[in-house]
Short mmCIF file of C-alpha atoms in Angstrom, two decimals:
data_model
loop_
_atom_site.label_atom_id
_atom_site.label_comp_id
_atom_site.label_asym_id
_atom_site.label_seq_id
_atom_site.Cartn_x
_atom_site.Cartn_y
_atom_site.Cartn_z
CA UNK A 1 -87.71 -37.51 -65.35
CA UNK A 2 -86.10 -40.26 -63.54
CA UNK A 3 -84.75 -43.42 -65.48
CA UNK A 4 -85.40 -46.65 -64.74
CA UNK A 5 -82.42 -48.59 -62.89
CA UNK A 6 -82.21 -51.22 -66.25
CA UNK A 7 -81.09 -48.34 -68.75
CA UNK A 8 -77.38 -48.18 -69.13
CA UNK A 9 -76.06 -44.22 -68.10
CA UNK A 10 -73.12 -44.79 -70.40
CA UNK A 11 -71.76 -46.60 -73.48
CA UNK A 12 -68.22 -46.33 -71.79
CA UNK A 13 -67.34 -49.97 -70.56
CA UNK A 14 -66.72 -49.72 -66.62
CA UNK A 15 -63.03 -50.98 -65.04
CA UNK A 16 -62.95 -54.12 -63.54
CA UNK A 17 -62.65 -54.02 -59.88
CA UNK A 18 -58.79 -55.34 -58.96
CA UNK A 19 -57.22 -51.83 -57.56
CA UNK A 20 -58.02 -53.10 -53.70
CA UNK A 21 -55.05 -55.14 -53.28
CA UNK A 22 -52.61 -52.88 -55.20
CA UNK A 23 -53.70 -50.18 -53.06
CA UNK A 24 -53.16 -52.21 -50.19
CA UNK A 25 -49.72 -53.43 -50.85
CA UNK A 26 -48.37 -49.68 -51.02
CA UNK A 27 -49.92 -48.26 -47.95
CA UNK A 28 -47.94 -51.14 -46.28
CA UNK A 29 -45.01 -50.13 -48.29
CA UNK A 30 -44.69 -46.75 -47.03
CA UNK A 31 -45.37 -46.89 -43.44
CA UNK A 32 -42.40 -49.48 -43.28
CA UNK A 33 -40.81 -46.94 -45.32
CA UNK A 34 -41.36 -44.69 -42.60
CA UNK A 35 -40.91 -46.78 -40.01
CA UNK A 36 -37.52 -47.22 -41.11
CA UNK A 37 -36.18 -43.79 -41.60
CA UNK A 38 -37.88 -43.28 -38.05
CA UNK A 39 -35.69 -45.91 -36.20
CA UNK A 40 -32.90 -44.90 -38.84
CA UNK A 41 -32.94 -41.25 -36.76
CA UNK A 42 -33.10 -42.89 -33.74
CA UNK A 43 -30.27 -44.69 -34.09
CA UNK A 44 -27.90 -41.84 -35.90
CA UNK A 45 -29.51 -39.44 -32.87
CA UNK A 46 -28.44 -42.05 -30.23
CA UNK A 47 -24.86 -42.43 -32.02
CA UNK A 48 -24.92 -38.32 -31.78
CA UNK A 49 -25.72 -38.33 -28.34
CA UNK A 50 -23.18 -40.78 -27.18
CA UNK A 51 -20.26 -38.56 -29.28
CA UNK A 52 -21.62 -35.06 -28.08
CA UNK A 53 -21.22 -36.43 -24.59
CA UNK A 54 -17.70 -37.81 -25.09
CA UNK A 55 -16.59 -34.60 -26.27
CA UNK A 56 -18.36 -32.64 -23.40
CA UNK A 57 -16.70 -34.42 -20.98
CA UNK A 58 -13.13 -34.11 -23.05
CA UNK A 59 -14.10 -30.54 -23.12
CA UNK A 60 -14.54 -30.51 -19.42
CA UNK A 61 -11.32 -32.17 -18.49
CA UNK A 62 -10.06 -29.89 -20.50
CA UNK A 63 -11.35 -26.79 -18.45
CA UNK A 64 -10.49 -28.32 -15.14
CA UNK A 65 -6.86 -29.00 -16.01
CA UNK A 66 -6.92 -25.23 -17.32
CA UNK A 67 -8.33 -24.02 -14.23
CA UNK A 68 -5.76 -26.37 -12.24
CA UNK A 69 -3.05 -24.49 -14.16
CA UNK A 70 -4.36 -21.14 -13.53
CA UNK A 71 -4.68 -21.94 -9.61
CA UNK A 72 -1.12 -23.16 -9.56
CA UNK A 73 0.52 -20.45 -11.22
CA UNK A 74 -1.05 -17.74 -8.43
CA UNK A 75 1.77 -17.06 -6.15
CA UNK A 76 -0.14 -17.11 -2.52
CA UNK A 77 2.54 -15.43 -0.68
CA UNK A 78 2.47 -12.63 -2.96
CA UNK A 79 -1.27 -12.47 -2.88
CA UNK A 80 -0.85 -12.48 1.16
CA UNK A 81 1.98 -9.44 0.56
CA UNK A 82 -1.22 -7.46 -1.19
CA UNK A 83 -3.18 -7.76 1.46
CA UNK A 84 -0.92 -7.42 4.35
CA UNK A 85 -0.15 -4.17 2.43
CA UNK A 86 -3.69 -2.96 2.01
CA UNK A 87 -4.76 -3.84 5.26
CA UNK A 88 -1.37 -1.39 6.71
CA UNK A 89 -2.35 1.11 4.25
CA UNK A 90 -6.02 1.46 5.62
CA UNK A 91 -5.25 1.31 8.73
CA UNK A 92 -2.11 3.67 9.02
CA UNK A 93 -4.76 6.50 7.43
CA UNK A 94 -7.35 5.54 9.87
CA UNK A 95 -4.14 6.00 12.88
CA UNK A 96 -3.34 9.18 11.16
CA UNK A 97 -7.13 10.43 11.15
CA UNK A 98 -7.67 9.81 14.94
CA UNK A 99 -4.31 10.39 15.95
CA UNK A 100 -4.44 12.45 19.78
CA UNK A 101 -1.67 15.70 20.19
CA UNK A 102 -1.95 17.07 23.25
CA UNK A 103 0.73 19.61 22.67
CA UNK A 104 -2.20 21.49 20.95
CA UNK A 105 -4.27 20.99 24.49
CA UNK A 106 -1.44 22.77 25.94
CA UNK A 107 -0.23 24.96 23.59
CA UNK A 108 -3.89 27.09 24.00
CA UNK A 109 -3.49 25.81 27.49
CA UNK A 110 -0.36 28.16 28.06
CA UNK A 111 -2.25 30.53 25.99
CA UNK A 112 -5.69 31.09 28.10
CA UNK A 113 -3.71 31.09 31.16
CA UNK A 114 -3.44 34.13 32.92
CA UNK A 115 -0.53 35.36 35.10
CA UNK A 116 -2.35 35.28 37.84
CA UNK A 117 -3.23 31.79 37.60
CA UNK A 118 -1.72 28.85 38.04
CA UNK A 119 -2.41 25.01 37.68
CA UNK A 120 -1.37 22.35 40.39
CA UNK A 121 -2.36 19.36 38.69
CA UNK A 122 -4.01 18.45 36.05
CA UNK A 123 -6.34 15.03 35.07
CA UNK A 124 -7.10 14.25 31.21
CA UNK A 125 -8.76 11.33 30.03
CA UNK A 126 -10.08 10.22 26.60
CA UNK A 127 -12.54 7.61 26.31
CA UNK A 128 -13.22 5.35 23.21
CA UNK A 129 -16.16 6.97 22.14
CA UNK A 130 -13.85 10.49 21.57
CA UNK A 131 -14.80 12.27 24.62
CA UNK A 132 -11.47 14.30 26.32
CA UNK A 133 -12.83 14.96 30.12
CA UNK A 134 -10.66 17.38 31.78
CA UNK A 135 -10.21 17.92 35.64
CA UNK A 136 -7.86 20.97 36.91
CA UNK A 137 -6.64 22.35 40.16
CA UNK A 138 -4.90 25.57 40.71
CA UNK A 139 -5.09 28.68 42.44
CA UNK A 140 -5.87 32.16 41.45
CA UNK A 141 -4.46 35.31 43.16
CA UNK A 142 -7.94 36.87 44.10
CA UNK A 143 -11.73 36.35 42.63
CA UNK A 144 -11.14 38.97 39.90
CA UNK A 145 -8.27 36.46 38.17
CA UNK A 146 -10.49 33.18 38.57
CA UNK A 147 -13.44 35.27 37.17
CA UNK A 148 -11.30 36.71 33.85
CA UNK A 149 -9.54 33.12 33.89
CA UNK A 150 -13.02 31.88 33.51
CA UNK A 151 -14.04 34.67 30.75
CA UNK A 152 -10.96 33.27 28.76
CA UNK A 153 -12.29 29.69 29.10
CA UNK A 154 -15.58 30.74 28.15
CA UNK A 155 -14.00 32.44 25.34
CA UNK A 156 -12.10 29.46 23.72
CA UNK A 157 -15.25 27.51 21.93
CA UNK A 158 -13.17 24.35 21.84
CA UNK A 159 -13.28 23.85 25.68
CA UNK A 160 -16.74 23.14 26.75
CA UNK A 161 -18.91 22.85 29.88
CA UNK A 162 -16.17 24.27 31.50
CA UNK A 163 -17.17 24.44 35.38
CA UNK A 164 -15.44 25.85 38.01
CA UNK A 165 -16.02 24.86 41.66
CA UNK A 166 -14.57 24.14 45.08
CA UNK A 167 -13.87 27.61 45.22
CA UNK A 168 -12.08 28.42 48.38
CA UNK A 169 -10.82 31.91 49.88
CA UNK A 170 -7.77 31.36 51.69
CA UNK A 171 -6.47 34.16 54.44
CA UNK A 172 -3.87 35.32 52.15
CA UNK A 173 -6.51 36.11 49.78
CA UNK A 174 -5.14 33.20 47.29
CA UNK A 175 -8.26 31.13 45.83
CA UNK A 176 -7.85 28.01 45.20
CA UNK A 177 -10.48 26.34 42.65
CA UNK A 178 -10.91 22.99 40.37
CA UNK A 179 -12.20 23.26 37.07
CA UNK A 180 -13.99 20.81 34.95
CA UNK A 181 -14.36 20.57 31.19
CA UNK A 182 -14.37 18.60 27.81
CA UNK A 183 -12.40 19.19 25.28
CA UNK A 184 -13.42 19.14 21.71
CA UNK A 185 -11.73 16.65 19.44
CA UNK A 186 -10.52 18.95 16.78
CA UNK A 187 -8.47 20.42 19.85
CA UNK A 188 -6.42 17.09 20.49
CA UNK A 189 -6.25 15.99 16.78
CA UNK A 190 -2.64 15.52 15.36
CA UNK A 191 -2.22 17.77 11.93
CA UNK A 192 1.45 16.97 11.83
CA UNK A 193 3.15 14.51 9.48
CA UNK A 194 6.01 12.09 10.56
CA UNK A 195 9.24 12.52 10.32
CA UNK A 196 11.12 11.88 7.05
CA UNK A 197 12.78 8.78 6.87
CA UNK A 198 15.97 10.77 6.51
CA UNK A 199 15.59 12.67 9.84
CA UNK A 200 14.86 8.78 11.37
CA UNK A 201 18.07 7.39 12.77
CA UNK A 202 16.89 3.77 12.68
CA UNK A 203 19.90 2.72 14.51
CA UNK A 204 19.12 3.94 17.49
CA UNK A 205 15.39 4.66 18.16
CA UNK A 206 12.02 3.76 16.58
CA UNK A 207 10.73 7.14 17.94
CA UNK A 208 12.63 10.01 16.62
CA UNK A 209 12.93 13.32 18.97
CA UNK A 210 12.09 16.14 16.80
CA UNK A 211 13.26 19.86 17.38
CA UNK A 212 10.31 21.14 20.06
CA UNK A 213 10.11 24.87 21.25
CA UNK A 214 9.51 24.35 25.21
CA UNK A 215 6.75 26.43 26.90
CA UNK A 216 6.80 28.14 30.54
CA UNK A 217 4.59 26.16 32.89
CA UNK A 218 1.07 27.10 33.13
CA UNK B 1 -43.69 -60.60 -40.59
CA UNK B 2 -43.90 -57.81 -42.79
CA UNK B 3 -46.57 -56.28 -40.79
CA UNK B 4 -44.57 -56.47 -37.56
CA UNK B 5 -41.24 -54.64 -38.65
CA UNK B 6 -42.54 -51.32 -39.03
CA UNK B 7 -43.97 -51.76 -35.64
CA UNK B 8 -40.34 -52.96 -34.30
CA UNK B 9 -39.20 -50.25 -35.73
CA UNK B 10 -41.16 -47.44 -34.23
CA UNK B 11 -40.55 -49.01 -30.71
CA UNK B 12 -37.28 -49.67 -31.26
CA UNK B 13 -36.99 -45.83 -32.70
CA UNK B 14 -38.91 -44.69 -29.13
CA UNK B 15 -36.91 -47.29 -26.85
CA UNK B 16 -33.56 -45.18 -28.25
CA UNK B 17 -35.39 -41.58 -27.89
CA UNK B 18 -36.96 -42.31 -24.47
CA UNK B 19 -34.34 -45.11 -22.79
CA UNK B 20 -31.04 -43.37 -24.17
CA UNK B 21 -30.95 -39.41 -25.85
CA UNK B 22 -33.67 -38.15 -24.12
CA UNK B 23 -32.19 -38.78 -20.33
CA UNK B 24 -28.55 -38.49 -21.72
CA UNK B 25 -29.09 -35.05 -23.01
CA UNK B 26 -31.47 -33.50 -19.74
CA UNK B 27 -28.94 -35.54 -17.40
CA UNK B 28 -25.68 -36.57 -18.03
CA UNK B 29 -24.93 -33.79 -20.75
CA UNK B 30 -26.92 -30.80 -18.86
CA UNK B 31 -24.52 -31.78 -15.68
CA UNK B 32 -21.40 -31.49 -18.20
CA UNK B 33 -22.89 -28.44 -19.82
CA UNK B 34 -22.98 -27.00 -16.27
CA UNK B 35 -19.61 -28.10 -15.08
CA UNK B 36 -17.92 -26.26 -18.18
CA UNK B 37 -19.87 -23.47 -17.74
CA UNK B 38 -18.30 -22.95 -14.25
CA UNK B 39 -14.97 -24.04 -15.41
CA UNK B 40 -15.34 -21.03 -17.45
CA UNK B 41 -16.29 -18.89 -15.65
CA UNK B 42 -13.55 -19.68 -12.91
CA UNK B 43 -11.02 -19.68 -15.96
CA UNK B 44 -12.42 -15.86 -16.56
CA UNK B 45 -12.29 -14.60 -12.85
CA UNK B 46 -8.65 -16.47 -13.04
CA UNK B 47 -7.65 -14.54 -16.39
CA UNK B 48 -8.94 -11.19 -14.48
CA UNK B 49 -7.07 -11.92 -11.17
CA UNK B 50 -4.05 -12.50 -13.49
CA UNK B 51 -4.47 -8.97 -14.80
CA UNK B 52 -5.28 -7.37 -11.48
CA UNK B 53 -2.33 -9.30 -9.90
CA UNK B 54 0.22 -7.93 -12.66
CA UNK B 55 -1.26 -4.40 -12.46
CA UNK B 56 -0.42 -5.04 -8.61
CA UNK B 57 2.86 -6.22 -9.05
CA UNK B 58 3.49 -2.65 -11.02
CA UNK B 59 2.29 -0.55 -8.66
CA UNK B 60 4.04 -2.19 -5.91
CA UNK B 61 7.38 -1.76 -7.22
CA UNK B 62 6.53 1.62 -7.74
CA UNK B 63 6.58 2.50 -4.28
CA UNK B 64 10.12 3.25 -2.76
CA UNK B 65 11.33 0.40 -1.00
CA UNK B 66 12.23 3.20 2.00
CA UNK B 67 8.39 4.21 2.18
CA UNK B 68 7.88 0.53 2.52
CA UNK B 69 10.40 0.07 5.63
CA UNK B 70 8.62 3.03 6.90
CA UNK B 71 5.66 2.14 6.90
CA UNK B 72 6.46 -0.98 8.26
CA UNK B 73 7.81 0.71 10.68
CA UNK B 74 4.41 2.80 11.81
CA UNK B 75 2.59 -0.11 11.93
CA UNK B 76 4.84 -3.21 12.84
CA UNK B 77 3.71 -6.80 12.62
CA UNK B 78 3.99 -7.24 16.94
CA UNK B 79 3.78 -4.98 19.73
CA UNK B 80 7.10 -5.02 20.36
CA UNK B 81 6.76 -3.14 23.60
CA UNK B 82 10.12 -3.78 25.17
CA UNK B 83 12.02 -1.48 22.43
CA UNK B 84 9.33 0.93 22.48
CA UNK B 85 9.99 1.15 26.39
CA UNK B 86 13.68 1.38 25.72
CA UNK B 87 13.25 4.22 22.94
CA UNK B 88 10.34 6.00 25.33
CA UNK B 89 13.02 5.74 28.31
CA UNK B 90 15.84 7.33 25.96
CA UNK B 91 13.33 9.98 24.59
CA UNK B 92 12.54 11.02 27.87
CA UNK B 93 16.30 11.51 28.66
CA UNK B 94 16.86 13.43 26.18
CA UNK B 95 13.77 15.57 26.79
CA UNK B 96 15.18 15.43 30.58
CA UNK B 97 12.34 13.65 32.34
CA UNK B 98 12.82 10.72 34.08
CA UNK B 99 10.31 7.14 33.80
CA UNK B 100 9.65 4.86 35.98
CA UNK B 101 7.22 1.98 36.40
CA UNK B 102 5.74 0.79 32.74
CA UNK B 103 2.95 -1.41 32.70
CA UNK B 104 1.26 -3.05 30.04
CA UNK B 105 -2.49 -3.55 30.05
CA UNK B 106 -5.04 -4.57 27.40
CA UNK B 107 -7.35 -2.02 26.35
CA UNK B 108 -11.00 -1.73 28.40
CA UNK B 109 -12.86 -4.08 26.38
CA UNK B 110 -16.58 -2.20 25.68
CA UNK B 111 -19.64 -3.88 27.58
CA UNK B 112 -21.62 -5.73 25.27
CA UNK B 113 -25.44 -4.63 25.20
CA UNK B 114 -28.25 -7.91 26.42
CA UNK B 115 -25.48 -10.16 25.85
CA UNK B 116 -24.33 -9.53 21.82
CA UNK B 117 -20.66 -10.01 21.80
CA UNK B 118 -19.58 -7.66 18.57
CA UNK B 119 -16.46 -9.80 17.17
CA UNK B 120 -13.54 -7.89 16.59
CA UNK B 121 -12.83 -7.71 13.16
CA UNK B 122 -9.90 -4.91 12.57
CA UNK B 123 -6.92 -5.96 11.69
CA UNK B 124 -5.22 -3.57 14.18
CA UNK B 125 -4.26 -4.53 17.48
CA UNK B 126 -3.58 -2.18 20.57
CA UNK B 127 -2.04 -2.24 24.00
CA UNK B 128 -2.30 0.53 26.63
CA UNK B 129 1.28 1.41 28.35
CA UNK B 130 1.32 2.89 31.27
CA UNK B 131 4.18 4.63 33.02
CA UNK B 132 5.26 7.78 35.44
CA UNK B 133 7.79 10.45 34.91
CA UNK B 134 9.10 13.03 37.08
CA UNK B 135 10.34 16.63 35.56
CA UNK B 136 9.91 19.85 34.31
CA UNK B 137 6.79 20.95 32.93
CA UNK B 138 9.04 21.97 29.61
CA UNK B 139 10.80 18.34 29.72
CA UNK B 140 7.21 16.71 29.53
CA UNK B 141 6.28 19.64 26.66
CA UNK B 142 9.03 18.47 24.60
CA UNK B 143 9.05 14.51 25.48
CA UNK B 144 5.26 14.69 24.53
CA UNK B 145 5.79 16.36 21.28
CA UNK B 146 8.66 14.04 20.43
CA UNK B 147 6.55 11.08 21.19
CA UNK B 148 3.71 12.38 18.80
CA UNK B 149 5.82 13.27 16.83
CA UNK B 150 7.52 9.56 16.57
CA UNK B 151 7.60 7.02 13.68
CA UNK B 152 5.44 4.61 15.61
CA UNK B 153 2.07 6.28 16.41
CA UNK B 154 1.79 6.62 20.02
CA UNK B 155 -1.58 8.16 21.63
CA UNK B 156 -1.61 9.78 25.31
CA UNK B 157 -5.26 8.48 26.60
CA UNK B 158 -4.81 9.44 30.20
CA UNK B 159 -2.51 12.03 31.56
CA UNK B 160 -2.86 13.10 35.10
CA UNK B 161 -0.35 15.66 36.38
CA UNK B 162 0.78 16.35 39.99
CA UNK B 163 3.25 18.94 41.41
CA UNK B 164 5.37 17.01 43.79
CA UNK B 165 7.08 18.41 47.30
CA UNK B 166 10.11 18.89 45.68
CA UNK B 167 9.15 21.58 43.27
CA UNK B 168 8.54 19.45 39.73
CA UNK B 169 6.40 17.51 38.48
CA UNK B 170 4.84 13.83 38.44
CA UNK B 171 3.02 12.76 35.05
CA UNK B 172 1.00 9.47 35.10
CA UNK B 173 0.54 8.73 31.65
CA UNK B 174 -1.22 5.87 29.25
CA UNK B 175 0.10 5.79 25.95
CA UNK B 176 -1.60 3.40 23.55
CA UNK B 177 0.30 1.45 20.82
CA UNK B 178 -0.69 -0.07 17.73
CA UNK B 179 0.62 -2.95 15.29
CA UNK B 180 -0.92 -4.94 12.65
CA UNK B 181 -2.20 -8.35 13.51
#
């Protein structure tokens, strides 16, 4: 059952009403408060920022003078001596690799000769891409020696394409023939070493004469 | 007045964080940051080129000052082609063949393909010497072998042999020389 608005609910006095303006006055209290320890951070982070940059750029200077230090104490001459040397080092092995010996050529040259065959002149060229072309003339004492001089040709695998042609029966019997070929790289390639310094007699020559066992002529 | 200082405040508090730290710390300091950071690094590639340097340095003077004259030697800093004619000229003599005529010719440059010059980039340069001699097929055997033989690496690219009227034998030949540019 509902009572009527004149009946008092309670015998408890009510509060006067005066807590508005306290309540104001502290709200405003604390947002200054705020407000204050706000621009307080502001102003130590700006300080902050100002000294961590001073000491960056201290830091800094103190890098580049290291760095300017380090650069001056590298000798360049000696760093020019390394690679002077390297580059001679790489390219004496490459010399050595593709170093040419025809004494080889002519050593099995001499050795697929026959007797009854000889050589009047001889043309040998080797080209930058490793090709050896090689253009003979000689004579042969009858069609039986050019055909076993061409077996022994045909034998040795390191002298290809070998061709033989202007073949020409003189009276005497005497056939006189050229003969073109190539000749395989591992048949010119040097597998010597240099002479020791010792055997070098720098006083007179840059090219040393070794002791060589001479050959008959072809 | 009261009212308004809290308000000073903030702006004041977001004038310093937007006008000042804010573009000091993503520009000033990031550019410093940066600069050290390659300062260091170029202070660590110095440190290791120290240590390579000195490791260098070792093995260097490891290496017999003799092996060092002779390599020099193999691979000079010139052509020097007038002593090598003089010390082909005395090698042939005492081989017993006799030279004549030495010419000096650049090597045949390769044809560039549509155009494209390939630059030269080894460090080796070469020159083509060309000269006759007139002897015994033994004298060339053992002048050849001595010059291939030699200190100084000499290659025979061209050899064309003739018998002459008077019993021995011409040799055109093309050595090519080497020396480090």
């Amino acid at each position: 059952m509902a009572l009527p608005p004149t009946v008092p609910t309670s015998f408890v006095p009510k509060q006067p009403v005066a807590t508005t303006r306290r309540a104001k006055r502290g709200s405003g209290s604390l947002f200054l408060t705020i407000s204050l320890i706000v621009m307080g951070l502001a102003v130590v982070g700006a300080g902050a920022t100002f000294a961590y940059e001073q000491i960056l750029e201290s830091v800094r200077d103190k890098k580049a003078a290291e760095l300017a230090a380090a650069e001056a104490s590298i000798n360049r001459e000696t760093v020019d001596e390394f690679l002077r040397l390297q580059a001679r080092l790489d390219a004496t092995e490459k010399l050595l690799d593709e170093h040419i010996s025809l004494s080889r050529f002519f050593a099995v040259l001499e050795t697929l000769t026959l007797q009854t065959v000889s050589f009047q002149s001889l043309e040998l060229s080797i080209t930058d891409t490793g090709d050896t072309k090689l253009t003979l003339e000689g004579t042969a004492q009858s069609f039986n020696a050019l055909a076993a001089q061409s077996a022994a040709f045909a034998a040795e695998r390191r002298i290809r394409e070998a061709i033989f042609s202007d073949i020409r029966a003189l009276p005497t019997g005497v056939v006189t023939f050229s003969l073109q070929a190539v000749i395989h790289p591992s048949l010119i390639a040097w597998e010597g070493t240099p002479l020791a310094p010792e055997q070098v007699d720098t006083t007179n020559t840059s090219l040393p004469q070794e002791q060589t066992d001479t050959t008959t002529t072809p | 007045m009261s009212r308004l200082l809290p308000i000073v405040a903030i702006l004041i508090a977001l004038g310093l964080f937007f006008g000042y730290i804010n573009p000091t710390m993503s520009g000033p300091i990031a550019a410093v940051k940066q600069e050290i950071k390659s300062y260091e690094s170029a202070l660590e590639a110095a440190d290791r080129f120290r240590e390579k340097q000195q490791q260098l340095v070792e093995e260097r003077a490891k290496i017999p000052p003799a092996s060092i004259v002779l390599l020099e030697s193999f691979l000079p800093n010139g052509a020097d082609n007038v002593q090598l004619i003089l010390d082909l000229d005395a090698l042939a003599s005492q081989a017993g063949l006799s030279l004549s005529e030495f010419t000096m010719a650049e090597p045949v440059e390769q044809v560039p393909v549509d155009g494209i010059v390939i630059p030269e980039e080894t460090p080796v340069g070469s020159i083509e010497l060309t000269t006759s001699g007139t002897g015994s097929y033994e004298s060339f055997r053992a002048f050849l072998s001595a010059a291939e033989s030699s200190l100084r690496p000499l290659d025979l690219v061209n050899l064309s042999i003739a018998a002459n009227a008077a019993g021995a034998y011409t040799y055109d030949m093309t050595f090519r020389l080497y020396w480090l540019r």
